[in-house]
PDB file of C-alpha atoms in Angstrom:
ATOM      1  CA  MET A   1      -7.763 -12.662  15.841  1.00 54.00           C
ATOM      2  CA  ASN A   2     -10.955 -10.650  16.195  1.00 57.00           C
ATOM      3  CA  ARG A   3     -13.347 -12.085  13.215  1.00 58.00           C
ATOM      4  CA  SER A   4     -15.197  -9.159  12.843  1.00 71.00           C
ATOM      5  CA  LEU A   5     -11.508  -6.984  11.645  1.00 87.00           C
ATOM      6  CA  ILE A   6     -11.173  -5.809   8.170  1.00 94.00           C
ATOM      7  CA  LEU A   7      -7.932  -5.434   6.184  1.00 95.00           C
ATOM      8  CA  TYR A   8      -7.725  -2.944   3.919  1.00 97.00           C
ATOM      9  CA  LYS A   9      -5.902  -2.791   0.557  1.00 97.00           C
ATOM     10  CA  TYR A  10      -5.277   0.577  -0.912  1.00 98.00           C
ATOM     11  CA  ARG A  11      -5.073   1.271  -4.836  1.00 97.00           C
ATOM     12  CA  SER A  12      -5.443   3.581  -7.312  1.00 97.00           C
ATOM     13  CA  PHE A  13      -8.069   3.732 -10.001  1.00 97.00           C
ATOM     14  CA  GLY A  14      -7.091   1.509 -13.424  1.00 96.00           C
ATOM     15  CA  GLU A  15      -6.057  -1.685 -14.688  1.00 94.00           C
ATOM     16  CA  TYR A  16      -5.266  -3.452 -11.858  1.00 93.00           C
ATOM     17  CA  ALA A  17      -8.225  -2.147  -9.199  1.00 96.00           C
ATOM     18  CA  ASP A  18     -10.622  -2.962 -12.345  1.00 96.00           C
ATOM     19  CA  LYS A  19      -9.507  -7.036 -12.063  1.00 95.00           C
ATOM     20  CA  ILE A  20      -9.728  -6.801  -8.235  1.00 96.00           C
ATOM     21  CA  ILE A  21     -13.356  -7.161  -8.777  1.00 97.00           C
ATOM     22  CA  LEU A  22     -13.966  -8.325 -12.952  1.00 97.00           C
ATOM     23  CA  ASN A  23     -11.516 -11.393 -11.448  1.00 96.00           C
ATOM     24  CA  SER A  24     -12.124 -11.697  -7.879  1.00 95.00           C
ATOM     25  CA  GLU A  25      -7.965 -11.567  -7.238  1.00 93.00           C
ATOM     26  CA  LEU A  26      -5.558 -10.036  -5.598  1.00 94.00           C
ATOM     27  CA  TYR A  27      -1.881 -10.420  -6.236  1.00 94.00           C
ATOM     28  CA  PHE A  28       0.743 -11.637  -3.692  1.00 94.00           C
ATOM     29  CA  ALA A  29       3.717 -10.057  -4.820  1.00 94.00           C
ATOM     30  CA  SER A  30       7.565 -11.674  -4.065  1.00 91.00           C
ATOM     31  CA  HIS A  31       9.131  -9.528  -1.826  1.00 91.00           C
ATOM     32  CA  THR A  32      11.694  -8.774  -4.317  1.00 89.00           C
ATOM     33  CA  SER A  33       9.339  -5.963  -5.329  1.00 91.00           C
ATOM     34  CA  PHE A  34       9.357  -4.039  -2.073  1.00 91.00           C
ATOM     35  CA  ASN A  35      10.965  -0.555  -1.661  1.00 89.00           C
ATOM     36  CA  ASP A  36      11.975  -1.173   1.956  1.00 92.00           C
ATOM     37  CA  PRO A  37      15.240  -2.955   1.328  1.00 92.00           C
ATOM     38  CA  PHE A  38      15.461  -3.781   4.506  1.00 92.00           C
ATOM     39  CA  ASP A  39      11.990  -5.792   4.039  1.00 93.00           C
ATOM     40  CA  CYS A  40      12.293  -9.804   4.002  1.00 90.00           C
ATOM     41  CA  ASN A  41      15.838  -8.887   4.026  1.00 88.00           C
ATOM     42  CA  LEU A  42      17.166  -9.669   7.427  1.00 86.00           C
ATOM     43  CA  GLU A  43      20.820 -10.908   7.693  1.00 83.00           C
ATOM     44  CA  PHE A  44      21.464 -14.832   8.544  1.00 77.00           C
ATOM     45  CA  GLU A  45      23.921 -15.157  11.447  1.00 74.00           C
ATOM     46  CA  GLU A  46      27.455 -15.283  11.511  1.00 62.00           C
ATOM     47  CA  ASP A  47      29.243 -18.965  10.786  1.00 55.00           C
ATOM     48  CA  GLY A  48      29.717 -20.128  14.313  1.00 50.00           C
ATOM     49  CA  ASP A  49      26.618 -22.961  14.468  1.00 57.00           C
ATOM     50  CA  PHE A  50      27.404 -23.072  10.611  1.00 57.00           C
ATOM     51  CA  ASN A  51      30.959 -24.223  11.641  1.00 58.00           C
ATOM     52  CA  LYS A  52      30.740 -26.261  13.673  1.00 59.00           C
ATOM     53  CA  HIS A  53      27.432 -28.004  11.544  1.00 57.00           C
ATOM     54  CA  CYS A  54      29.844 -28.938   8.865  1.00 59.00           C
ATOM     55  CA  GLU A  55      32.171 -30.026  11.534  1.00 60.00           C
ATOM     56  CA  THR A  56      29.797 -33.076  12.634  1.00 58.00           C
ATOM     57  CA  LEU A  57      28.900 -34.224   8.711  1.00 57.00           C
ATOM     58  CA  ASN A  58      29.875 -37.637   8.304  1.00 51.00           C
ATOM     59  CA  LYS A  59      32.093 -38.809   5.767  1.00 50.00           C
ATOM     60  CA  THR A  60      28.636 -39.896   3.275  1.00 49.00           C
ATOM     61  CA  GLU A  61      27.704 -36.245   3.748  1.00 52.00           C
ATOM     62  CA  LYS A  62      31.169 -35.375   2.962  1.00 51.00           C
ATOM     63  CA  SER A  63      32.049 -37.457  -0.403  1.00 51.00           C
ATOM     64  CA  LEU A  64      28.716 -35.480  -1.851  1.00 50.00           C
ATOM     65  CA  LEU A  65      30.731 -32.059  -1.418  1.00 53.00           C
ATOM     66  CA  GLY A  66      32.765 -33.479  -4.250  1.00 57.00           C
ATOM     67  CA  GLU A  67      35.200 -30.834  -5.106  1.00 57.00           C
ATOM     68  CA  LYS A  68      33.160 -28.183  -2.650  1.00 61.00           C
ATOM     69  CA  THR A  69      34.673 -26.308   0.086  1.00 64.00           C
ATOM     70  CA  ILE A  70      33.143 -25.726   3.017  1.00 63.00           C
ATOM     71  CA  GLU A  71      32.894 -21.996   1.441  1.00 69.00           C
ATOM     72  CA  ASP A  72      31.237 -23.415  -1.019  1.00 73.00           C
ATOM     73  CA  TYR A  73      28.475 -25.534   0.394  1.00 69.00           C
ATOM     74  CA  LYS A  74      27.665 -22.381   2.904  1.00 69.00           C
ATOM     75  CA  LYS A  75      27.401 -20.037   0.052  1.00 74.00           C
ATOM     76  CA  ASP A  76      25.277 -22.705  -2.010  1.00 75.00           C
ATOM     77  CA  LEU A  77      23.139 -23.340   1.088  1.00 72.00           C
ATOM     78  CA  LYS A  78      22.711 -19.156   2.047  1.00 74.00           C
ATOM     79  CA  ARG A  79      21.826 -19.071  -2.047  1.00 76.00           C
ATOM     80  CA  ASN A  80      19.425 -21.344  -1.498  1.00 75.00           C
ATOM     81  CA  LEU A  81      17.138 -20.164   0.942  1.00 74.00           C
ATOM     82  CA  ILE A  82      17.108 -16.499  -0.366  1.00 75.00           C
ATOM     83  CA  ILE A  83      15.585 -18.384  -3.708  1.00 79.00           C
ATOM     84  CA  GLU A  84      13.830 -20.074  -2.327  1.00 79.00           C
ATOM     85  CA  LYS A  85      12.245 -17.045  -0.211  1.00 80.00           C
ATOM     86  CA  SER A  86      12.304 -15.413  -3.012  1.00 83.00           C
ATOM     87  CA  LYS A  87       8.933 -17.254  -4.110  1.00 86.00           C
ATOM     88  CA  VAL A  88       6.723 -16.697  -1.494  1.00 88.00           C
ATOM     89  CA  GLY A  89       3.731 -14.558  -2.321  1.00 91.00           C
ATOM     90  CA  ILE A  90       3.329 -11.586   0.113  1.00 94.00           C
ATOM     91  CA  LEU A  91       0.017  -9.909   0.454  1.00 94.00           C
ATOM     92  CA  SER A  92       0.503  -6.357   2.540  1.00 95.00           C
ATOM     93  CA  MET A  93      -3.331  -5.346   4.402  1.00 95.00           C
ATOM     94  CA  SER A  94      -3.303  -2.801   7.046  1.00 96.00           C
ATOM     95  CA  THR A  95      -6.327  -2.277   9.254  1.00 95.00           C
ATOM     96  CA  ASN A  96      -5.856   1.397   9.140  1.00 96.00           C
ATOM     97  CA  ASN A  97      -8.355   3.198   6.765  1.00 97.00           C
ATOM     98  CA  LYS A  98      -7.744   6.617   7.518  1.00 96.00           C
ATOM     99  CA  ASN A  99      -4.440   6.910   7.387  1.00 96.00           C
ATOM    100  CA  ILE A 100      -3.424  10.068   5.523  1.00 97.00           C
ATOM    101  CA  LEU A 101       0.002   9.027   4.658  1.00 96.00           C
ATOM    102  CA  MET A 102      -1.677   5.167   3.441  1.00 96.00           C
ATOM    103  CA  TRP A 103      -3.675   7.042   0.867  1.00 98.00           C
ATOM    104  CA  SER A 104      -1.237   9.634  -0.265  1.00 97.00           C
ATOM    105  CA  HIS A 105       1.608   6.976  -0.815  1.00 95.00           C
ATOM    106  CA  TYR A 106      -0.817   4.328  -2.141  1.00 96.00           C
ATOM    107  CA  ALA A 107      -3.820   5.944  -3.281  1.00 97.00           C
ATOM    108  CA  ASP A 108      -2.918   8.106  -5.459  1.00 97.00           C
ATOM    109  CA  ASN A 109      -2.840  10.808  -3.582  1.00 98.00           C
ATOM    110  CA  HIS A 110      -6.060  10.533  -1.845  1.00 98.00           C
ATOM    111  CA  LYS A 111      -7.149   9.735  -6.008  1.00 98.00           C
ATOM    112  CA  GLY A 112      -7.714   6.325  -5.213  1.00 98.00           C
ATOM    113  CA  LEU A 113     -10.039   3.612  -3.775  1.00 98.00           C
ATOM    114  CA  CYS A 114      -9.182   1.023  -0.778  1.00 98.00           C
ATOM    115  CA  PHE A 115     -11.193  -1.943  -0.345  1.00 98.00           C
ATOM    116  CA  GLY A 116     -12.122  -3.698   2.433  1.00 97.00           C
ATOM    117  CA  PHE A 117     -11.833  -6.716   3.280  1.00 95.00           C
ATOM    118  CA  LYS A 118     -13.206  -9.647   6.314  1.00 91.00           C
ATOM    119  CA  ASN A 119      -9.657 -10.353   7.636  1.00 82.00           C
ATOM    120  CA  ASP A 120     -10.233 -14.594   7.016  1.00 79.00           C
ATOM    121  CA  PHE A 121     -11.026 -14.056   3.518  1.00 74.00           C
ATOM    122  CA  TYR A 122      -8.379 -16.295   2.243  1.00 74.00           C
ATOM    123  CA  LYS A 123      -8.999 -18.869   5.399  1.00 70.00           C
ATOM    124  CA  GLU A 124      -9.759 -21.482   2.845  1.00 62.00           C
ATOM    125  CA  SER A 125      -6.531 -21.521   0.711  1.00 71.00           C
ATOM    126  CA  GLY A 126      -3.928 -22.568   3.265  1.00 74.00           C
ATOM    127  CA  ILE A 127      -2.585 -18.924   3.172  1.00 85.00           C
ATOM    128  CA  THR A 128      -1.069 -17.760   6.901  1.00 84.00           C
ATOM    129  CA  MET A 129      -2.194 -14.304   7.888  1.00 88.00           C
ATOM    130  CA  SER A 130       0.376 -12.822  10.433  1.00 89.00           C
ATOM    131  CA  LYS A 131       0.673  -8.989  12.041  1.00 93.00           C
ATOM    132  CA  VAL A 132       3.695  -7.501  11.324  1.00 96.00           C
ATOM    133  CA  ILE A 133       5.605  -6.419  13.956  1.00 94.00           C
ATOM    134  CA  TYR A 134       7.637  -3.102  13.831  1.00 96.00           C
ATOM    135  CA  SER A 135      11.400  -3.202  15.871  1.00 93.00           C
ATOM    136  CA  GLU A 136      11.575  -1.185  19.154  1.00 90.00           C
ATOM    137  CA  ASP A 137      14.656  -0.210  18.248  1.00 89.00           C
ATOM    138  CA  ASP A 138      16.802  -0.564  15.561  1.00 89.00           C
ATOM    139  CA  ARG A 139      18.533  -3.586  16.267  1.00 89.00           C
ATOM    140  CA  TYR A 140      17.064  -7.697  14.920  1.00 89.00           C
ATOM    141  CA  GLU A 141      18.103 -10.861  16.562  1.00 86.00           C
ATOM    142  CA  LEU A 142      19.785 -12.634  12.938  1.00 85.00           C
ATOM    143  CA  ILE A 143      18.364 -15.482  11.658  1.00 79.00           C
ATOM    144  CA  PRO A 144      20.117 -19.023  11.860  1.00 75.00           C
ATOM    145  CA  TYR A 145      21.671 -20.470   8.867  1.00 67.00           C
ATOM    146  CA  LEU A 146      20.684 -23.985  10.484  1.00 66.00           C
ATOM    147  CA  GLY A 147      17.477 -25.000  12.465  1.00 62.00           C
ATOM    148  CA  CYS A 148      15.257 -22.524  11.174  1.00 63.00           C
ATOM    149  CA  GLU A 149      11.923 -22.797  13.265  1.00 67.00           C
ATOM    150  CA  ILE A 150       8.623 -21.728  12.001  1.00 70.00           C
ATOM    151  CA  GLU A 151       9.097 -19.019  13.873  1.00 75.00           C
ATOM    152  CA  ASP A 152      12.337 -17.820  12.424  1.00 76.00           C
ATOM    153  CA  ILE A 153      10.468 -18.367   8.552  1.00 77.00           C
ATOM    154  CA  LYS A 154       7.402 -15.808   9.904  1.00 81.00           C
ATOM    155  CA  ARG A 155       9.886 -13.372  11.674  1.00 86.00           C
ATOM    156  CA  MET A 156      11.522 -13.253   7.989  1.00 87.00           C
ATOM    157  CA  PHE A 157       8.606 -11.908   6.171  1.00 91.00           C
ATOM    158  CA  THR A 158       6.719  -9.785   9.543  1.00 93.00           C
ATOM    159  CA  LEU A 159       9.652  -8.321  11.314  1.00 93.00           C
ATOM    160  CA  LYS A 160       9.983  -4.183   9.679  1.00 95.00           C
ATOM    161  CA  SER A 161      11.348  -0.979  11.032  1.00 94.00           C
ATOM    162  CA  ARG A 162       9.737   0.865  13.224  1.00 94.00           C
ATOM    163  CA  TYR A 163       9.867   3.738  10.709  1.00 94.00           C
ATOM    164  CA  TRP A 164       6.890   1.392   9.112  1.00 95.00           C
ATOM    165  CA  GLU A 165       4.578   1.254  12.081  1.00 95.00           C
ATOM    166  CA  TYR A 166       2.164   3.680  10.488  1.00 94.00           C
ATOM    167  CA  GLU A 167       0.705   1.340   8.305  1.00 95.00           C
ATOM    168  CA  GLU A 168      -0.354  -1.065  11.207  1.00 96.00           C
ATOM    169  CA  GLU A 169       0.109  -3.736   8.596  1.00 96.00           C
ATOM    170  CA  PHE A 170      -0.716  -7.418   8.390  1.00 94.00           C
ATOM    171  CA  ARG A 171       0.566 -10.020   5.922  1.00 93.00           C
ATOM    172  CA  LEU A 172      -0.989 -12.790   3.978  1.00 92.00           C
ATOM    173  CA  LEU A 173       1.956 -15.054   3.170  1.00 90.00           C
ATOM    174  CA  ASP A 174       1.232 -18.255   0.385  1.00 88.00           C
ATOM    175  CA  LEU A 175       4.508 -20.313   1.878  1.00 81.00           C
ATOM    176  CA  LYS A 176       3.707 -23.183  -0.885  1.00 80.00           C
ATOM    177  CA  ASN A 177       2.365 -21.954  -4.020  1.00 76.00           C
ATOM    178  CA  SER A 178       4.593 -19.062  -4.726  1.00 83.00           C
ATOM    179  CA  TYR A 179       3.333 -15.558  -5.917  1.00 88.00           C
ATOM    180  CA  GLY A 180       0.712 -14.662  -8.140  1.00 91.00           C
ATOM    181  CA  LEU A 181      -2.873 -13.722  -8.931  1.00 92.00           C
ATOM    182  CA  LYS A 182      -5.028 -15.722  -6.040  1.00 91.00           C
ATOM    183  CA  ARG A 183      -9.328 -16.267  -6.346  1.00 90.00           C
ATOM    184  CA  PHE A 184     -10.922 -14.876  -2.692  1.00 91.00           C
ATOM    185  CA  ASN A 185     -14.366 -15.501  -2.674  1.00 90.00           C
ATOM    186  CA  ASN A 186     -16.615 -12.764  -3.261  1.00 93.00           C
ATOM    187  CA  LYS A 187     -18.335 -12.503  -0.240  1.00 93.00           C
ATOM    188  CA  TYR A 188     -15.444 -11.525   1.849  1.00 92.00           C
ATOM    189  CA  LEU A 189     -15.034  -8.082   0.462  1.00 96.00           C
ATOM    190  CA  LYS A 190     -17.148  -5.893   2.944  1.00 96.00           C
ATOM    191  CA  GLU A 191     -16.240  -2.125   1.264  1.00 97.00           C
ATOM    192  CA  ILE A 192     -14.923  -0.165  -0.774  1.00 98.00           C
ATOM    193  CA  LEU A 193     -14.182   3.147   0.010  1.00 98.00           C
ATOM    194  CA  PHE A 194     -13.084   6.386  -2.326  1.00 98.00           C
ATOM    195  CA  GLY A 195     -10.400   9.155  -1.481  1.00 98.00           C
ATOM    196  CA  CYS A 196     -11.111  12.449  -0.922  1.00 98.00           C
ATOM    197  CA  LYS A 197      -9.998  13.721  -3.912  1.00 98.00           C
ATOM    198  CA  ALA A 198     -11.585  10.517  -6.219  1.00 98.00           C
ATOM    199  CA  ASP A 199     -12.971  11.773  -9.509  1.00 97.00           C
ATOM    200  CA  GLU A 200     -16.982  10.815  -9.834  1.00 97.00           C
ATOM    201  CA  THR A 201     -16.149   8.901 -13.009  1.00 97.00           C
ATOM    202  CA  ASN A 202     -14.185   6.566 -11.620  1.00 97.00           C
ATOM    203  CA  ILE A 203     -16.699   6.127  -8.509  1.00 98.00           C
ATOM    204  CA  LYS A 204     -18.929   5.536 -11.192  1.00 97.00           C
ATOM    205  CA  LYS A 205     -17.822   3.037 -12.500  1.00 97.00           C
ATOM    206  CA  ILE A 206     -16.530   0.835  -9.832  1.00 98.00           C
ATOM    207  CA  ILE A 207     -19.878   0.602  -8.206  1.00 98.00           C
ATOM    208  CA  GLN A 208     -21.325  -0.460 -12.073  1.00 97.00           C
ATOM    209  CA  LEU A 209     -18.548  -3.017 -12.404  1.00 97.00           C
ATOM    210  CA  CYS A 210     -19.508  -4.461  -8.253  1.00 97.00           C
ATOM    211  CA  GLN A 211     -23.189  -4.631  -9.699  1.00 96.00           C
ATOM    212  CA  LEU A 212     -22.401  -6.702 -12.398  1.00 96.00           C
ATOM    213  CA  ASN A 213     -19.942  -8.580 -11.458  1.00 97.00           C
ATOM    214  CA  GLY A 214     -21.498 -10.456  -7.752  1.00 96.00           C
ATOM    215  CA  PHE A 215     -20.496  -7.649  -5.557  1.00 97.00           C
ATOM    216  CA  LYS A 216     -24.000  -6.444  -4.934  1.00 96.00           C
ATOM    217  CA  HIS A 217     -23.478  -6.530  -1.169  1.00 97.00           C
ATOM    218  CA  VAL A 218     -20.816  -4.319  -0.840  1.00 97.00           C
ATOM    219  CA  ILE A 219     -21.146  -0.922   0.477  1.00 97.00           C
ATOM    220  CA  PHE A 220     -18.971   2.304  -0.600  1.00 98.00           C
ATOM    221  CA  LYS A 221     -18.014   5.211   1.528  1.00 98.00           C
ATOM    222  CA  LYS A 222     -16.447   8.479   0.431  1.00 98.00           C
ATOM    223  CA  ALA A 223     -13.919   9.802   2.451  1.00 98.00           C
ATOM    224  CA  ARG A 224     -14.158  13.569   3.333  1.00 98.00           C
ATOM    225  CA  ILE A 225     -11.737  16.010   5.670  1.00 97.00           C
ATOM    226  CA  VAL A 226     -12.318  16.403   8.758  1.00 97.00           C
ATOM    227  CA  PRO A 227     -12.887  20.271   9.269  1.00 97.00           C
ATOM    228  CA  GLY A 228     -10.565  21.761  12.006  1.00 97.00           C
ATOM    229  CA  LYS A 229      -8.006  18.421  12.144  1.00 97.00           C
ATOM    230  CA  PHE A 230      -5.656  16.902  10.367  1.00 97.00           C
ATOM    231  CA  GLU A 231      -8.064  13.896   9.820  1.00 97.00           C
ATOM    232  CA  LEU A 232     -10.533  11.569   7.547  1.00 97.00           C
ATOM    233  CA  ASP A 233     -14.173  10.800   7.749  1.00 97.00           C
ATOM    234  CA  PHE A 234     -16.267   8.668   5.718  1.00 98.00           C
ATOM    235  CA  ASP A 235     -20.057   9.074   4.296  1.00 97.00           C
ATOM    236  CA  GLU A 236     -21.563   6.554   2.702  1.00 98.00           C
ATOM    237  CA  LEU A 237     -22.628   6.237  -0.933  1.00 98.00           C
ATOM    238  CA  ASP A 238     -26.324   6.422  -2.248  1.00 96.00           C
ATOM    239  CA  LYS A 239     -24.850   3.259  -5.150  1.00 93.00           C
ATOM    240  CA  ASN A 240     -28.442   3.330  -7.032  1.00 94.00           C
ATOM    241  CA  LYS A 241     -27.303   7.147  -7.955  1.00 94.00           C
ATOM    242  CA  TYR A 242     -24.315   5.719 -10.239  1.00 93.00           C
ATOM    243  CA  LEU A 243     -26.404   2.801 -11.484  1.00 88.00           C
TER     244      LEU A 243
END
């Protein structure tokens, strides 16, 4: 992967954006909070392989089922998979800092901001980074109940409908330590971009917070509309004017 790649997190101004700077933390969410009902919810395959597995259980394994039926066993297995999946922490990022829809949907209608991180900013935390794959059509391969390989697990979290392709998404996955706030090293935050409709008061606050909390190296830019095009570009700001 290109080490110079920058990953972007779109945000609105406010308490949560401030805390990214104040605490050097980003929030890894559970997929249960996502707005796409298909996201991380690929269906499991039908019962063929599962039933074959149950037929091969030895006497000891069958005795452990107790009063449970094979159907109960199947439900328990699926329930456990769903529970474990919900614990995985996911940080969604984008490689595109000029996407008009992203600024509209995730940065308060272009009044918000966007944090740009070097792509390996969690490399020392055992966190996996994967590019999101978008389906070529409206179909996907079902996830097996049993014998689930690492690629199957990764696919559960990184395969999305082609309708989301405009997001150009990468995902950071914490498969071991669950969701929640996770610290990052300050040096990996490279730039902060402000929306074309961002308020000067909010811009000043963020720049000053960075100066006071170990982010003096960060570059600041403000989006502007390109005349004659449905396109954004950025102008670098002189932070000294805000200090």
